[in-house]
Short mmCIF file of C-alpha atoms and ligand atoms in Angstrom, two decimals:
data_model
loop_
_atom_site.label_atom_id
_atom_site.label_comp_id
_atom_site.label_asym_id
_atom_site.label_seq_id
_atom_site.Cartn_x
_atom_site.Cartn_y
_atom_site.Cartn_z
CA MET A 1 17.73 -5.98 6.24
CA LYS A 2 14.18 -6.57 6.17
CA ARG A 3 13.32 -7.52 2.44
CA ILE A 4 10.49 -5.75 1.00
CA VAL A 5 8.21 -6.95 -2.13
CA ILE A 6 5.96 -4.25 -3.47
CA LEU A 7 2.57 -5.26 -5.42
CA ILE A 8 1.33 -2.97 -7.90
CA SER A 9 -1.35 -2.74 -10.90
CA GLY A 10 -0.29 1.40 -12.82
CA ARG A 11 2.36 4.16 -12.27
CA GLY A 12 3.45 3.17 -8.73
CA SER A 13 4.32 6.52 -7.60
CA ASN A 14 3.69 5.03 -4.05
CA MET A 15 6.33 2.36 -5.13
CA GLN A 16 8.56 4.52 -5.92
CA ALA A 17 8.73 7.24 -2.65
CA ILE A 18 9.13 3.81 -0.85
CA VAL A 19 12.12 3.01 -3.05
CA GLU A 20 13.61 6.31 -3.02
CA ARG A 21 13.45 7.62 0.33
CA CYS A 22 14.40 3.64 1.38
CA ALA A 23 17.95 4.36 0.03
CA GLU A 24 18.24 8.21 0.80
CA GLU A 25 17.43 7.24 4.61
CA ALA A 26 19.12 3.80 4.37
CA TRP A 27 16.67 1.67 6.39
CA PRO A 28 17.29 -1.16 7.60
CA ALA A 29 16.15 -2.37 4.17
CA GLU A 30 15.82 -3.21 0.72
CA VAL A 31 13.01 -3.42 -2.23
CA VAL A 32 13.34 -6.93 -3.67
CA ALA A 33 11.16 -7.30 -6.10
CA VAL A 34 8.20 -5.40 -7.68
CA LEU A 35 5.32 -7.76 -8.73
CA SER A 36 2.74 -6.70 -11.01
CA ASN A 37 -0.80 -8.44 -12.19
CA ARG A 38 -0.90 -5.89 -15.53
CA PRO A 39 1.48 -5.78 -17.77
CA ASP A 40 1.74 -2.20 -18.52
CA ALA A 41 2.00 -1.17 -15.23
CA ALA A 42 4.49 1.83 -15.84
CA GLY A 43 5.99 1.12 -12.66
CA LEU A 44 7.34 -1.97 -13.65
CA ALA A 45 9.98 -0.22 -16.05
CA TRP A 46 10.59 2.42 -13.08
CA ALA A 47 11.70 -0.37 -11.09
CA ALA A 48 13.59 -2.66 -13.38
CA ALA A 49 15.44 0.71 -14.38
CA ARG A 50 16.71 0.52 -10.64
CA GLY A 51 18.11 -3.01 -10.70
CA ILE A 52 14.66 -4.23 -8.90
CA ALA A 53 13.73 -7.96 -9.78
CA THR A 54 10.30 -7.34 -11.45
CA ALA A 55 7.56 -9.84 -12.36
CA VAL A 56 4.18 -9.69 -13.52
CA VAL A 57 1.77 -12.43 -12.64
CA ASP A 58 -1.29 -11.61 -15.19
CA HIS A 59 -4.92 -12.14 -13.84
CA LYS A 60 -6.00 -12.61 -17.14
CA ALA A 61 -4.25 -15.90 -17.54
CA PHE A 62 -6.18 -17.87 -14.72
CA ALA A 63 -10.52 -18.58 -15.25
CA ARG A 64 -10.03 -19.08 -11.28
CA ARG A 65 -9.19 -16.76 -8.56
CA GLU A 66 -8.16 -19.11 -6.22
CA ASP A 67 -5.21 -19.91 -9.48
CA PHE A 68 -3.96 -16.70 -9.70
CA ASP A 69 -3.91 -16.27 -5.63
CA ALA A 70 -1.48 -19.19 -5.85
CA ALA A 71 0.26 -17.84 -8.69
CA MET A 72 0.56 -14.47 -6.96
CA VAL A 73 2.26 -15.62 -3.44
CA ARG A 74 5.06 -18.38 -5.56
CA ALA A 75 5.98 -15.17 -7.32
CA ILE A 76 5.94 -13.43 -3.92
CA ASP A 77 7.73 -15.87 -2.07
CA VAL A 78 10.48 -16.41 -4.51
CA HIS A 79 11.51 -13.30 -2.90
CA ARG A 80 11.39 -14.55 0.94
CA PRO A 81 9.45 -11.03 1.90
CA ASP A 82 10.04 -9.95 5.65
CA LEU A 83 7.44 -7.36 4.67
CA LEU A 84 4.87 -6.98 1.74
CA LEU A 85 3.19 -3.50 0.51
CA LEU A 86 -0.21 -3.42 -1.57
CA ALA A 87 0.80 -0.13 -3.34
CA GLY A 88 -1.92 0.67 -6.14
CA PHE A 89 -2.75 -2.93 -6.63
CA MET A 90 -5.96 -3.55 -8.20
CA ARG A 91 -7.00 -6.59 -7.24
CA ILE A 92 -8.65 -8.49 -4.04
CA LEU A 93 -6.43 -11.30 -3.01
CA GLY A 94 -8.47 -14.38 -1.15
CA ALA A 95 -8.17 -14.91 2.95
CA ASP A 96 -5.68 -17.82 2.68
CA ALA A 97 -3.37 -15.41 0.54
CA VAL A 98 -3.54 -12.54 2.66
CA GLU A 99 -3.49 -14.36 6.11
CA ARG A 100 -0.25 -15.96 5.07
CA TYR A 101 1.67 -12.39 5.19
CA ALA A 102 -0.52 -11.71 8.84
CA GLY A 103 1.35 -9.17 10.76
CA ARG A 104 3.49 -8.28 7.74
CA PHE A 105 1.60 -6.91 4.98
CA LEU A 106 0.45 -3.17 4.94
CA ASN A 107 -1.51 -1.34 2.07
CA ILE A 108 -2.46 2.43 1.71
CA HIS A 109 -5.95 3.66 0.48
CA PRO A 110 -6.82 7.00 -0.58
CA SER A 111 -9.63 8.34 2.40
CA LEU A 112 -9.81 8.37 6.04
CA LEU A 113 -11.13 4.71 6.46
CA PRO A 114 -12.94 3.63 7.54
CA ALA A 115 -14.63 6.25 5.71
CA PHE A 116 -15.10 5.36 1.74
CA PRO A 117 -13.08 1.55 1.58
CA GLY A 118 -13.38 0.74 -1.86
CA LEU A 119 -13.21 2.47 -5.53
CA HIS A 120 -13.90 6.41 -6.61
CA THR A 121 -12.95 7.45 -2.19
CA HIS A 122 -12.37 11.30 -3.87
CA ARG A 123 -15.47 11.40 -5.96
CA ARG A 124 -17.44 9.99 -2.94
CA ALA A 125 -16.26 12.26 -0.42
CA LEU A 126 -16.96 15.13 -2.72
CA GLU A 127 -20.41 13.88 -2.96
CA ALA A 128 -20.71 13.40 0.51
CA GLY A 129 -19.58 17.32 1.05
CA CYS A 130 -16.64 16.47 3.25
CA GLN A 131 -14.03 19.12 4.22
CA VAL A 132 -11.35 16.81 4.89
CA VAL A 133 -10.23 13.89 3.64
CA GLY A 134 -7.47 12.26 3.63
CA ALA A 135 -4.95 8.56 3.42
CA THR A 136 -4.55 5.82 5.63
CA VAL A 137 -1.80 3.25 6.12
CA HIS A 138 -3.18 -0.12 7.79
CA PHE A 139 -2.67 -3.97 7.99
CA VAL A 140 -3.92 -5.87 5.50
CA THR A 141 -6.77 -8.14 6.56
CA PRO A 142 -9.04 -9.96 4.26
CA GLN A 143 -11.81 -7.49 4.73
CA LEU A 144 -11.32 -5.24 2.11
CA ASP A 145 -9.33 -1.66 3.11
CA HIS A 146 -9.89 -2.93 6.61
CA GLY A 147 -7.39 -3.32 9.13
CA PRO A 148 -5.25 -2.02 12.13
CA ILE A 149 -4.30 1.96 11.06
CA VAL A 150 -1.14 2.95 11.25
CA MET A 151 -0.98 6.10 9.96
CA GLN A 152 -3.10 8.20 8.67
CA ALA A 153 -3.02 12.13 6.71
CA ALA A 154 -5.81 14.57 6.37
CA VAL A 155 -6.12 16.93 3.91
CA PRO A 156 -7.84 19.48 3.22
CA VAL A 157 -11.08 20.05 0.27
CA HIS A 158 -10.30 23.33 -1.03
CA PRO A 159 -13.51 25.13 -2.67
CA GLY A 160 -13.87 24.26 -6.63
CA ASP A 161 -12.13 20.77 -6.36
CA ASP A 162 -12.80 18.06 -8.60
CA GLU A 163 -11.64 14.38 -8.08
CA HIS A 164 -8.78 14.90 -9.51
CA ALA A 165 -7.36 17.95 -8.06
CA LEU A 166 -7.92 16.78 -4.82
CA ALA A 167 -6.33 12.99 -5.74
CA ALA A 168 -3.33 14.76 -6.58
CA ARG A 169 -3.20 16.51 -3.10
CA VAL A 170 -4.26 13.17 -1.10
CA LEU A 171 -1.65 11.55 -3.26
CA LYS A 172 1.41 14.02 -1.75
CA SER A 173 0.29 13.39 1.42
CA GLU A 174 0.41 9.17 0.45
CA HIS A 175 4.32 9.70 -0.45
CA VAL A 176 5.00 11.28 3.29
CA ILE A 177 2.87 8.35 4.78
CA TYR A 178 3.77 5.29 3.64
CA PRO A 179 7.42 5.76 3.52
CA LEU A 180 7.18 6.44 7.09
CA ALA A 181 4.98 3.58 8.14
CA VAL A 182 7.03 1.35 6.04
CA ARG A 183 10.43 2.91 7.44
CA TRP A 184 8.61 2.44 11.43
CA PHE A 185 7.97 -0.98 10.30
CA CYS A 186 11.43 -2.23 9.33
CA GLU A 187 13.01 -0.49 12.21
CA GLY A 188 10.75 -2.76 14.53
CA ALA A 189 9.09 0.41 16.10
CA LEU A 190 5.39 -1.44 15.36
CA GLU A 191 3.79 -2.95 18.05
CA LEU A 192 0.41 -4.48 17.13
CA GLY A 193 -2.02 -4.43 20.52
CA ALA A 194 -4.26 -6.91 21.55
CA ASP A 195 -6.42 -4.32 21.52
CA GLY A 196 -5.86 -4.07 17.67
CA ARG A 197 -4.56 -0.62 17.39
CA VAL A 198 -1.00 -0.07 16.31
CA ARG A 199 1.53 1.62 18.66
CA HIS A 200 5.35 3.54 17.60
CA ARG A 201 6.83 2.26 20.31
CA GLY A 202 8.89 5.43 20.20
CA GLY A 203 5.30 7.48 20.73
CA ALA A 204 5.67 9.21 17.36
CA SER A 205 2.81 11.00 15.78
CA GLN A 206 0.47 8.56 13.78
CA VAL A 207 -1.33 11.56 12.07
CA LEU A 208 -0.34 13.83 9.68
CA ILE A 209 -2.48 17.22 8.92
C1 LIG B 301 -2.92 5.53 -4.81
O1 LIG B 301 -4.02 6.34 -4.13
C2 LIG B 301 -2.98 4.82 -3.78
O2 LIG B 301 -3.71 5.44 -2.48
C3 LIG B 301 -4.15 3.84 -4.70
O3 LIG B 301 -4.03 3.68 -5.26
C4 LIG B 301 -3.20 4.58 -6.08
C5 LIG B 301 -1.78 4.01 -6.26
O4 LIG B 301 -1.26 5.19 -7.12
N1 LIG B 301 -4.29 2.42 -3.57
P1 LIG B 301 0.46 4.72 -7.46
O5 LIG B 301 0.30 3.33 -7.92
O6 LIG B 301 1.44 4.56 -6.49
O7 LIG B 301 1.06 6.20 -8.41
#
């Protein structure tokens, strides 16, 4: 059984989707802990109510970024993760912390990377006149919202969309591709090639359209 630790900062809907799919589809995996940098993250109560260990490492309690990272690493390592997931975690971890989990660390970002890394992706996509947007699951590297792509979902922009409408449509796709990518990792179906590309060993499509 793969041990999954999930880092959140807010509502945690991607975390919930992963916990639910993991149980429903009997993955060879268990979400053993949900950690947050914010004490008020709504997803913490949801996880705790399901008997999942939760903890808060409040970034405001640390003057130096390295000290926050070190505390977060300690909180993560207590749970001996085989897989670490960022799911709406709004702090940037330093390179040392990221490299500690190299090859077993995934993130979801609400854009078709490498377009629109960082914040306000939906607003920026609308301003740019994009007709298609999406979401990306990728391995985490020290560079923000960058790293080998595991799966992407394409989502159409509709006339009259504002950023909230678009974010809601993209989020539905996130809840499909993130659990699927995590399942693949837990089943050992993902292969990270020497060329830096991620492939599904069985040839499953890594795009949702
Ligand atoms: C999602 O859009 C995710 O892609 C981004 O932050 C949002 C988190 O939402 N990184 P939730 O907390 O999973 O509901």
